[in-house]
Amino acid sequence: MKIVLANVPHPAIGSRIPKEQLPPLGLLSVGGPLIDDGHDVALIDAELGPMALKDLAATIVARRPDAVLFGHAGSSSGHPIIAQVAARVVQALPDVAIIYGGVHPTYFWREILAHEPYVRAIVRGEGEETVRRLMRAVELNQALDDIDGIAFIRDGQPAATRAASVITDLDAYRIGWELIDHARYSYWGGKRAVVIQFSRGCPHLCNYCGQRGFWTRWRHRDPVRLAKEIARLHHDHAVEVFNFADENPSAGRKPWRAFLEALIEENISVTLVGSTRADDIVRDADILHLYKKAGFERFLMGMENTDEATLKLIRKGGTIARDREAIRLLRQHGILSMATWVAGFEDQTDLDLFRGLRQLIAYDADQIQALYVTPHRWTPYYRLAQDRAIVQQDPTKWDYKHQVLGMARMSPIRLFVWVKLIEAAAQLRPKALMRLIWHPDPKIRHAIRWYYRMGRRVWIHEILEFVLRNRARPSGRTVFDHLGAAHDHEEEASRVPRPPESYLAEDKTRGAVEAI
């Protein structure tokens, strides 16, 4: 079959401003197995540019594919864009098979199939093996009922098969690196870059995160094989930066150490960036020199808040003391720390935000990323937030960088001003500026200066967007009104058919879906 993998442009500010894009790992991960099955596969990445939606649709149509596969790491905020592009493609190619996968369609398959009838099938959960079987059935015009892990229209109604088995061997399916031109992708200040993955899932129970539900359990790739793949990409394609997609790659100390040692054995000079838990950094205090020697330059640690009561509410499982110790240990080993901090909890006051600022400065992290609490109905946190009022009905703004939930004691403009002040104060404190001016490690100095350049542009752009185009205002609706009932992994696995939810409203003039 002639297959197009389509990566739509994402609306998030951060992905637009740096003019540096990373390749879509999810689509490449299903592309490799499809190529190995003999299909003619091409990737059209509209993030590069970015491409206008009409141009993306026209480019897809020009290839005359038999099937178009959509998927997006941005998930819910990217869905309306996927809906628009898919509708344009089907209008020009009525017989094309539209296949849609990712986190959002996994949990919103009923609504998507009910309101976007041109979608041939939805892949629920991991896609590598499911897509292979699905494409084989589509090619041979076979029934889809026996393919685990999909949803489609059966007898005029959305229906799902049983959940697909979890992939136990992550090395059994290769990434289709040949689908991209590595010279077009950069990160970390113009350095050639890719996204890589050591593990899937997370063993922890944070209630705002969907990792445990979507991936079901923590698994990892063979440490030596991944190290060799990184070395090959570096030698053959001059890739310098490897951005780990894992939420918690270091969850297993033994395999993680084996990976670090294997990569050190390859004797290459690369930059590694990723996310992990502060607990793991503290646990690995005795081997952090291996982190540095392997090439790690920064870790994002989801500290989420500096208030113990809030940490307990979201079941973070961490403590302020361990967060601070992790930052200290990383700095001691010449590795940058980025702390995420989340605002927008219902009862936050001016005093709470001031205290948060003071504690963030006391943390002394190298970089701060301020986010807004955003409920997704496949997470346990959704049940805590479903009765809260929303102030943002535009689904493309549900991206953690825009306020979507109303607050009891603070207006959207007041919270926005606080967040911008906190970001500025945290990044412009004297200690941070001294590291910007001078750092003994030239690679880290480059990273710090790049982040400040990028951060300044994003910060200014967010202010202009808020002033000129912000639509955050009381809507009179709750999260439940907007998104409907919670849909978690256990509910999906039961595959009990239910009628489509009624919260979606189709814009027939644009073929867009006005929902998350």
C-alpha positions as semicolon CSV with decimal commas, in nm:
position;residue;x (nm);y (nm);z (nm)
1;M;0,000;0,000;0,000
2;K;0,097;0,361;-0,051
3;I;0,091;0,512;0,297
4;V;0,142;0,871;0,415
5;L;0,232;0,948;0,776
6;A;0,106;1,300;0,845
7;N;0,240;1,518;1,126
8;V;0,025;1,830;1,156
9;P;0,162;2,165;1,278
10;H;0,105;2,205;1,649
11;P;-0,055;2,523;1,785
12;A;0,156;2,540;2,105
13;I;0,364;2,856;2,135
14;G;0,681;2,674;2,237
15;S;0,689;2,465;1,921
16;R;0,652;2,772;1,699
17;I;0,897;3,018;1,847
18;P;1,240;2,849;1,848
19;K;1,229;2,761;1,477
20;E;1,380;2,431;1,577
21;Q;1,177;2,115;1,529
22;L;1,227;1,758;1,641
23;P;1,114;1,462;1,428
24;P;0,784;1,291;1,526
25;L;0,904;0,976;1,704
26;G;0,556;0,821;1,726
27;L;0,500;0,827;1,350
28;L;0,855;0,706;1,281
29;S;0,797;0,419;1,524
30;V;0,504;0,287;1,321
31;G;0,674;0,377;0,993
32;G;0,963;0,135;1,042
33;P;0,745;-0,178;1,081
34;L;0,526;-0,071;0,787
35;I;0,831;-0,034;0,562
36;D;0,949;-0,378;0,675
37;D;0,609;-0,516;0,573
38;G;0,667;-0,394;0,219
39;H;0,452;-0,081;0,216
40;D;0,551;0,238;0,034
41;V;0,570;0,481;0,326
42;A;0,636;0,856;0,326
43;L;0,634;1,112;0,608
44;I;0,493;1,461;0,555
45;D;0,596;1,675;0,850
46;A;0,400;2,001;0,855
47;E;0,581;2,115;1,168
48;L;0,865;2,213;0,937
49;G;0,781;2,560;0,819
50;P;0,518;2,528;0,954
51;M;0,297;2,435;0,660
52;A;-0,044;2,592;0,617
53;L;-0,321;2,338;0,659
54;K;-0,442;2,372;0,301
55;D;-0,086;2,315;0,178
56;L;-0,048;2,009;0,399
57;A;-0,373;1,862;0,268
58;A;-0,272;1,938;-0,092
59;T;0,067;1,773;-0,043
60;I;-0,096;1,461;0,096
61;V;-0,348;1,448;-0,189
62;A;-0,073;1,492;-0,449
63;R;0,083;1,165;-0,336
64;R;-0,245;0,978;-0,401
65;P;-0,204;0,751;-0,098
66;D;-0,417;0,449;-0,017
67;A;-0,403;0,536;0,353
68;V;-0,313;0,839;0,564
69;L;-0,203;0,785;0,923
70;F;-0,242;1,074;1,166
71;G;-0,092;1,095;1,511
72;H;0,035;1,376;1,728
73;A;0,232;1,406;2,050
74;G;0,025;1,715;2,135
75;S;-0,281;1,491;2,154
76;S;-0,596;1,683;2,249
77;S;-0,477;2,030;2,153
78;G;-0,373;1,898;1,812
79;H;-0,697;1,712;1,743
80;P;-0,899;1,993;1,581
81;I;-0,613;2,046;1,333
82;I;-0,602;1,677;1,247
83;A;-0,979;1,683;1,199
84;Q;-0,956;1,974;0,954
85;V;-0,674;1,823;0,749
86;A;-0,832;1,478;0,736
87;A;-1,163;1,628;0,617
88;R;-0,983;1,814;0,335
89;V;-0,799;1,501;0,226
90;V;-1,114;1,288;0,220
91;Q;-1,298;1,552;0,020
92;A;-1,035;1,517;-0,254
93;L;-0,977;1,140;-0,211
94;P;-1,306;0,981;-0,099
95;D;-1,164;0,627;-0,096
96;V;-0,856;0,698;0,115
97;A;-0,834;0,516;0,450
98;I;-0,789;0,762;0,736
99;I;-0,622;0,598;1,036
100;Y;-0,579;0,791;1,360
101;G;-0,370;0,701;1,665
102;G;-0,233;0,850;1,984
103;V;-0,346;0,930;2,336
104;H;-0,643;1,150;2,246
105;P;-0,810;0,911;1,998
106;T;-0,744;0,619;2,232
107;Y;-0,984;0,771;2,483
108;F;-1,211;0,973;2,250
109;W;-1,272;0,709;1,985
110;R;-1,651;0,715;2,033
111;E;-1,680;1,089;1,972
112;I;-1,434;1,093;1,683
113;L;-1,603;0,807;1,499
114;A;-1,949;0,953;1,560
115;H;-1,863;1,301;1,431
116;E;-1,587;1,223;1,180
117;P;-1,729;0,932;0,979
118;Y;-1,443;0,949;0,727
119;V;-1,206;0,797;0,988
120;R;-1,166;0,433;0,885
121;A;-1,017;0,315;1,215
122;I;-0,861;0,438;1,537
123;V;-0,556;0,273;1,691
124;R;-0,590;0,254;2,069
125;G;-0,271;0,232;2,271
126;E;0,067;0,128;2,133
127;G;0,066;0,131;1,756
128;E;0,359;-0,068;1,614
129;E;0,199;-0,413;1,594
130;T;-0,161;-0,296;1,576
131;V;-0,092;-0,078;1,271
132;R;0,082;-0,365;1,092
133;R;-0,224;-0,587;1,134
134;L;-0,465;-0,307;1,053
135;M;-0,289;-0,212;0,729
136;R;-0,279;-0,576;0,623
137;A;-0,655;-0,604;0,675
138;V;-0,725;-0,276;0,492
139;E;-0,506;-0,381;0,200
140;L;-0,684;-0,716;0,168
141;N;-1,027;-0,560;0,234
142;Q;-1,078;-0,788;0,535
143;A;-1,307;-0,736;0,833
144;L;-1,152;-0,549;1,125
145;D;-1,329;-0,732;1,407
146;D;-1,039;-0,965;1,488
147;I;-0,775;-0,693;1,523
148;D;-0,708;-0,610;1,887
149;G;-0,658;-0,249;1,992
150;I;-0,869;-0,062;1,737
151;A;-1,206;0,113;1,708
152;F;-1,421;0,156;1,397
153;I;-1,780;0,187;1,281
154;R;-1,967;-0,143;1,309
155;D;-2,332;-0,159;1,205
156;G;-2,348;0,221;1,201
157;Q;-2,218;0,262;1,556
158;P;-1,870;0,325;1,704
159;A;-1,729;0,000;1,839
160;A;-1,397;-0,115;1,984
161;T;-1,219;-0,447;1,989
162;R;-1,048;-0,574;2,301
163;A;-0,732;-0,397;2,417
164;A;-0,414;-0,502;2,239
165;S;-0,143;-0,681;2,433
166;V;0,135;-0,467;2,574
167;I;0,455;-0,482;2,370
168;T;0,702;-0,662;2,593
169;D;1,004;-0,633;2,360
170;L;1,046;-0,269;2,262
171;D;1,337;-0,362;2,035
172;A;1,118;-0,585;1,818
173;Y;1,004;-0,285;1,612
174;R;1,255;-0,049;1,458
175;I;1,223;0,327;1,415
176;G;1,194;0,439;1,052
177;W;1,480;0,688;1,058
178;E;1,508;0,669;0,677
179;L;1,178;0,860;0,653
180;I;1,341;1,189;0,757
181;D;1,614;1,418;0,634
182;H;1,820;1,461;0,951
183;A;1,957;1,793;0,828
184;R;1,612;1,951;0,868
185;Y;1,576;1,879;1,240
186;S;1,759;2,070;1,511
187;Y;1,737;2,153;1,878
188;W;1,950;2,295;2,159
189;G;2,066;2,589;1,952
190;G;2,086;2,463;1,595
191;K;2,233;2,121;1,668
192;R;2,111;1,825;1,464
193;A;1,869;1,635;1,686
194;V;1,624;1,346;1,721
195;V;1,384;1,215;1,982
196;I;1,471;0,879;2,135
197;Q;1,302;0,653;2,388
198;F;1,455;0,418;2,645
199;S;1,136;0,319;2,825
200;R;0,761;0,342;2,824
201;G;0,533;0,398;3,116
202;C;0,595;0,497;3,475
203;P;0,560;0,300;3,800
204;H;0,438;0,601;3,998
205;L;0,078;0,705;4,069
206;C;0,067;1,083;4,009
207;N;-0,300;1,150;3,941
208;Y;-0,257;1,420;3,675
209;C;-0,053;1,194;3,445
210;G;-0,178;0,940;3,191
211;Q;0,147;0,745;3,151
212;R;0,044;0,457;3,374
213;G;-0,289;0,421;3,197
214;F;-0,182;0,452;2,833
215;W;0,140;0,246;2,856
216;T;0,007;0,022;3,138
217;R;0,347;-0,061;3,289
218;W;0,712;0,045;3,282
219;R;0,930;-0,135;3,024
220;H;1,267;-0,052;2,875
221;R;1,470;-0,114;2,562
222;D;1,786;-0,322;2,561
223;P;2,047;-0,081;2,706
224;V;2,330;-0,190;2,477
225;R;2,117;-0,187;2,161
226;L;1,993;0,165;2,232
227;A;2,347;0,286;2,297
228;K;2,458;0,142;1,963
229;E;2,162;0,303;1,786
230;I;2,255;0,642;1,929
231;A;2,617;0,591;1,820
232;R;2,507;0,493;1,469
233;L;2,287;0,802;1,434
234;H;2,576;1,015;1,552
235;H;2,829;0,858;1,314
236;D;2,604;0,815;1,008
237;H;2,384;1,125;1,031
238;A;2,585;1,365;1,251
239;V;2,311;1,374;1,515
240;E;2,438;1,561;1,819
241;V;2,134;1,596;2,047
242;F;1,913;1,314;2,172
243;N;1,595;1,425;2,347
244;F;1,449;1,142;2,556
245;A;1,072;1,113;2,524
246;D;1,041;0,904;2,841
247;E;0,862;1,042;3,143
248;N;1,081;0,835;3,375
249;P;1,369;0,659;3,193
250;S;1,565;0,607;3,514
251;A;1,285;0,421;3,696
252;G;1,491;0,100;3,693
253;R;1,837;0,173;3,833
254;K;2,003;-0,144;3,701
255;P;1,900;-0,116;3,331
256;W;1,949;0,261;3,339
257;R;2,304;0,224;3,467
258;A;2,368;-0,043;3,204
259;F;2,258;0,203;2,936
260;L;2,481;0,482;3,067
261;E;2,781;0,250;3,077
262;A;2,708;0,115;2,729
263;L;2,685;0,466;2,584
264;I;3,009;0,569;2,755
265;E;3,170;0,262;2,598
266;E;3,071;0,395;2,252
267;N;3,304;0,690;2,318
268;I;3,102;0,958;2,137
269;S;3,044;1,323;2,223
270;V;2,668;1,383;2,226
271;T;2,418;1,590;2,420
272;L;2,140;1,408;2,606
273;V;1,838;1,584;2,754
274;G;1,537;1,428;2,921
275;S;1,292;1,414;3,208
276;T;1,309;1,220;3,532
277;R;1,204;1,232;3,896
278;A;1,398;1,415;4,163
279;D;1,380;1,094;4,370
280;D;1,580;0,908;4,104
281;I;1,849;1,176;4,095
282;V;1,889;1,153;4,472
283;R;1,887;0,772;4,454
284;D;2,161;0,780;4,191
285;A;2,388;1,026;4,371
286;D;2,673;0,773;4,356
287;I;2,650;0,729;3,976
288;L;2,567;1,081;3,859
289;H;2,919;1,103;3,720
290;L;2,804;0,838;3,469
291;Y;2,512;1,060;3,369
292;K;2,754;1,341;3,293
293;K;3,008;1,120;3,117
294;A;2,737;0,969;2,896
295;G;2,641;1,318;2,779
296;F;2,348;1,442;2,988
297;E;2,328;1,820;2,997
298;R;1,981;1,879;3,141
299;F;1,700;1,704;3,322
300;L;1,346;1,833;3,349
301;M;1,201;1,734;3,684
302;G;0,828;1,759;3,729
303;M;0,817;1,920;4,071
304;E;0,475;2,067;3,983
305;N;0,444;2,279;4,298
306;T;0,633;2,402;4,600
307;D;0,340;2,353;4,835
308;E;0,330;2,024;5,029
309;A;-0,052;2,021;5,039
310;T;-0,072;2,055;4,659
311;L;0,189;1,782;4,610
312;K;-0,026;1,558;4,828
313;L;-0,339;1,649;4,630
314;I;-0,183;1,544;4,299
315;R;-0,016;1,240;4,460
316;K;0,323;1,346;4,337
317;G;0,502;1,130;4,590
318;G;0,795;1,372;4,617
319;T;0,905;1,615;4,885
320;I;1,046;1,966;4,880
321;A;1,364;1,844;5,051
322;R;1,432;1,582;4,783
323;D;1,356;1,830;4,504
324;R;1,615;2,072;4,640
325;E;1,869;1,797;4,691
326;A;1,823;1,675;4,332
327;I;1,893;2,025;4,198
328;R;2,202;2,054;4,416
329;L;2,334;1,714;4,303
330;L;2,282;1,791;3,935
331;R;2,466;2,121;3,966
332;Q;2,749;1,950;4,153
333;H;2,792;1,720;3,850
334;G;2,762;1,992;3,586
335;I;2,410;1,903;3,469
336;L;2,137;2,164;3,426
337;S;1,809;2,132;3,613
338;M;1,471;2,248;3,485
339;A;1,188;2,264;3,736
340;T;0,829;2,263;3,615
341;W;0,590;2,462;3,828
342;V;0,212;2,445;3,785
343;A;-0,032;2,728;3,857
344;G;-0,410;2,748;3,843
345;F;-0,519;2,530;4,136
346;E;-0,864;2,636;4,249
347;D;-0,793;2,804;4,584
348;Q;-0,456;2,966;4,507
349;T;-0,426;3,325;4,628
350;D;-0,178;3,609;4,578
351;L;-0,002;3,499;4,895
352;D;0,024;3,140;4,769
353;L;0,181;3,256;4,444
354;F;0,423;3,486;4,626
355;R;0,529;3,199;4,848
356;G;0,568;2,983;4,540
357;L;0,800;3,240;4,385
358;R;1,013;3,257;4,699
359;Q;1,044;2,881;4,715
360;L;1,127;2,853;4,344
361;I;1,409;3,101;4,393
362;A;1,523;2,905;4,699
363;Y;1,526;2,587;4,488
364;D;1,781;2,763;4,263
365;A;1,700;2,549;3,957
366;D;1,882;2,653;3,641
367;Q;1,562;2,683;3,441
368;I;1,193;2,721;3,523
369;Q;0,898;2,611;3,311
370;A;0,567;2,751;3,433
371;L;0,257;2,557;3,330
372;Y;-0,116;2,570;3,400
373;V;-0,304;2,279;3,554
374;T;-0,491;2,107;3,270
375;P;-0,727;1,813;3,328
376;H;-0,750;1,531;3,076
377;R;-1,029;1,284;3,122
378;W;-0,803;0,978;3,100
379;T;-0,624;1,079;3,423
380;P;-0,738;1,034;3,785
381;Y;-0,704;1,410;3,838
382;Y;-0,994;1,460;3,598
383;R;-1,239;1,336;3,860
384;L;-1,111;1,599;4,103
385;A;-1,148;1,877;3,847
386;Q;-1,463;1,779;3,657
387;D;-1,688;2,018;3,850
388;R;-1,458;2,318;3,809
389;A;-1,557;2,603;3,579
390;I;-1,359;2,645;3,260
391;V;-1,235;2,974;3,116
392;Q;-1,104;2,838;2,786
393;Q;-1,325;2,657;2,534
394;D;-1,078;2,661;2,246
395;P;-0,942;2,303;2,238
396;T;-0,613;2,409;2,080
397;K;-0,536;2,603;2,399
398;W;-0,556;2,297;2,626
399;D;-0,180;2,258;2,604
400;Y;-0,055;2,335;2,959
401;K;0,061;2,679;2,843
402;H;-0,281;2,847;2,867
403;Q;-0,514;2,872;3,165
404;V;-0,821;2,656;3,109
405;L;-0,968;2,623;3,461
406;G;-1,135;2,904;3,650
407;M;-1,016;2,991;4,000
408;A;-1,219;3,080;4,306
409;R;-1,012;3,381;4,410
410;M;-0,830;3,501;4,102
411;S;-0,921;3,622;3,754
412;P;-0,741;3,493;3,443
413;I;-0,559;3,823;3,389
414;R;-0,438;3,830;3,750
415;L;-0,304;3,475;3,729
416;F;-0,137;3,548;3,395
417;V;0,045;3,849;3,540
418;W;0,162;3,640;3,833
419;V;0,293;3,362;3,610
420;K;0,484;3,603;3,387
421;L;0,635;3,776;3,694
422;I;0,734;3,443;3,847
423;E;0,903;3,333;3,524
424;A;1,093;3,660;3,493
425;A;1,198;3,676;3,858
426;A;1,315;3,315;3,860
427;Q;1,522;3,349;3,543
428;L;1,661;3,697;3,613
429;R;1,775;3,641;3,972
430;P;2,143;3,725;4,024
431;K;2,265;3,364;4,056
432;A;2,097;3,269;3,729
433;L;2,238;3,569;3,545
434;M;2,589;3,490;3,668
435;R;2,561;3,143;3,514
436;L;2,434;3,303;3,193
437;I;2,737;3,529;3,177
438;W;2,991;3,265;3,268
439;H;2,998;2,889;3,316
440;P;3,315;2,676;3,317
441;D;3,170;2,408;3,088
442;P;3,139;2,545;2,728
443;K;2,863;2,297;2,636
444;I;2,656;2,400;2,937
445;R;2,729;2,768;2,868
446;H;2,593;2,720;2,515
447;A;2,282;2,547;2,653
448;I;2,212;2,822;2,906
449;R;2,245;3,099;2,651
450;W;2,029;2,916;2,398
451;Y;1,755;2,866;2,657
452;Y;1,754;3,235;2,750
453;R;1,727;3,337;2,385
454;M;1,440;3,099;2,326
455;G;1,271;3,178;2,658
456;R;1,280;3,553;2,595
457;R;1,105;3,512;2,262
458;V;0,839;3,279;2,403
459;W;0,779;3,505;2,705
460;I;0,722;3,812;2,488
461;H;0,507;3,618;2,241
462;E;0,285;3,483;2,521
463;I;0,226;3,834;2,653
464;L;0,135;3,965;2,307
465;E;-0,096;3,671;2,249
466;F;-0,270;3,727;2,582
467;V;-0,318;4,098;2,515
468;L;-0,423;4,069;2,151
469;R;-0,594;3,732;2,119
470;N;-0,667;3,588;2,461
471;R;-1,015;3,443;2,499
472;A;-0,986;3,318;2,857
473;R;-1,306;3,421;3,030
474;P;-1,580;3,258;3,241
475;S;-1,788;3,033;3,018
476;G;-2,064;2,919;3,251
477;R;-1,958;2,558;3,183
478;T;-1,776;2,300;3,390
479;V;-1,506;2,058;3,280
480;F;-1,769;1,784;3,279
481;D;-1,998;1,991;3,059
482;H;-1,713;2,042;2,815
483;L;-1,557;1,696;2,805
484;G;-1,811;1,454;2,946
485;A;-1,749;1,158;3,174
486;A;-1,404;1,035;3,268
487;H;-1,259;0,769;3,037
488;D;-0,965;0,587;3,191
489;H;-0,758;0,290;3,077
490;E;-0,955;0,034;3,273
491;E;-1,278;0,153;3,113
492;E;-1,121;0,132;2,768
493;A;-0,986;-0,216;2,830
494;S;-1,334;-0,341;2,915
495;R;-1,443;-0,246;2,558
496;V;-1,806;-0,208;2,663
497;P;-1,972;-0,014;2,377
498;R;-2,136;0,309;2,484
499;P;-2,330;0,570;2,288
500;P;-2,126;0,867;2,168
501;E;-2,102;1,152;2,416
502;S;-2,295;1,461;2,322
503;Y;-2,041;1,726;2,413
504;L;-1,896;1,752;2,064
505;A;-2,035;2,005;1,820
506;E;-1,934;1,969;1,460
507;D;-1,860;2,283;1,264
508;K;-1,994;2,167;0,929
509;T;-1,854;2,462;0,741
510;R;-1,495;2,375;0,830
511;G;-1,515;2,006;0,917
512;A;-1,354;2,092;1,250
513;V;-1,442;1,938;1,583
514;E;-1,491;2,188;1,863
515;A;-1,380;1,966;2,149
516;I;-1,083;1,822;2,323
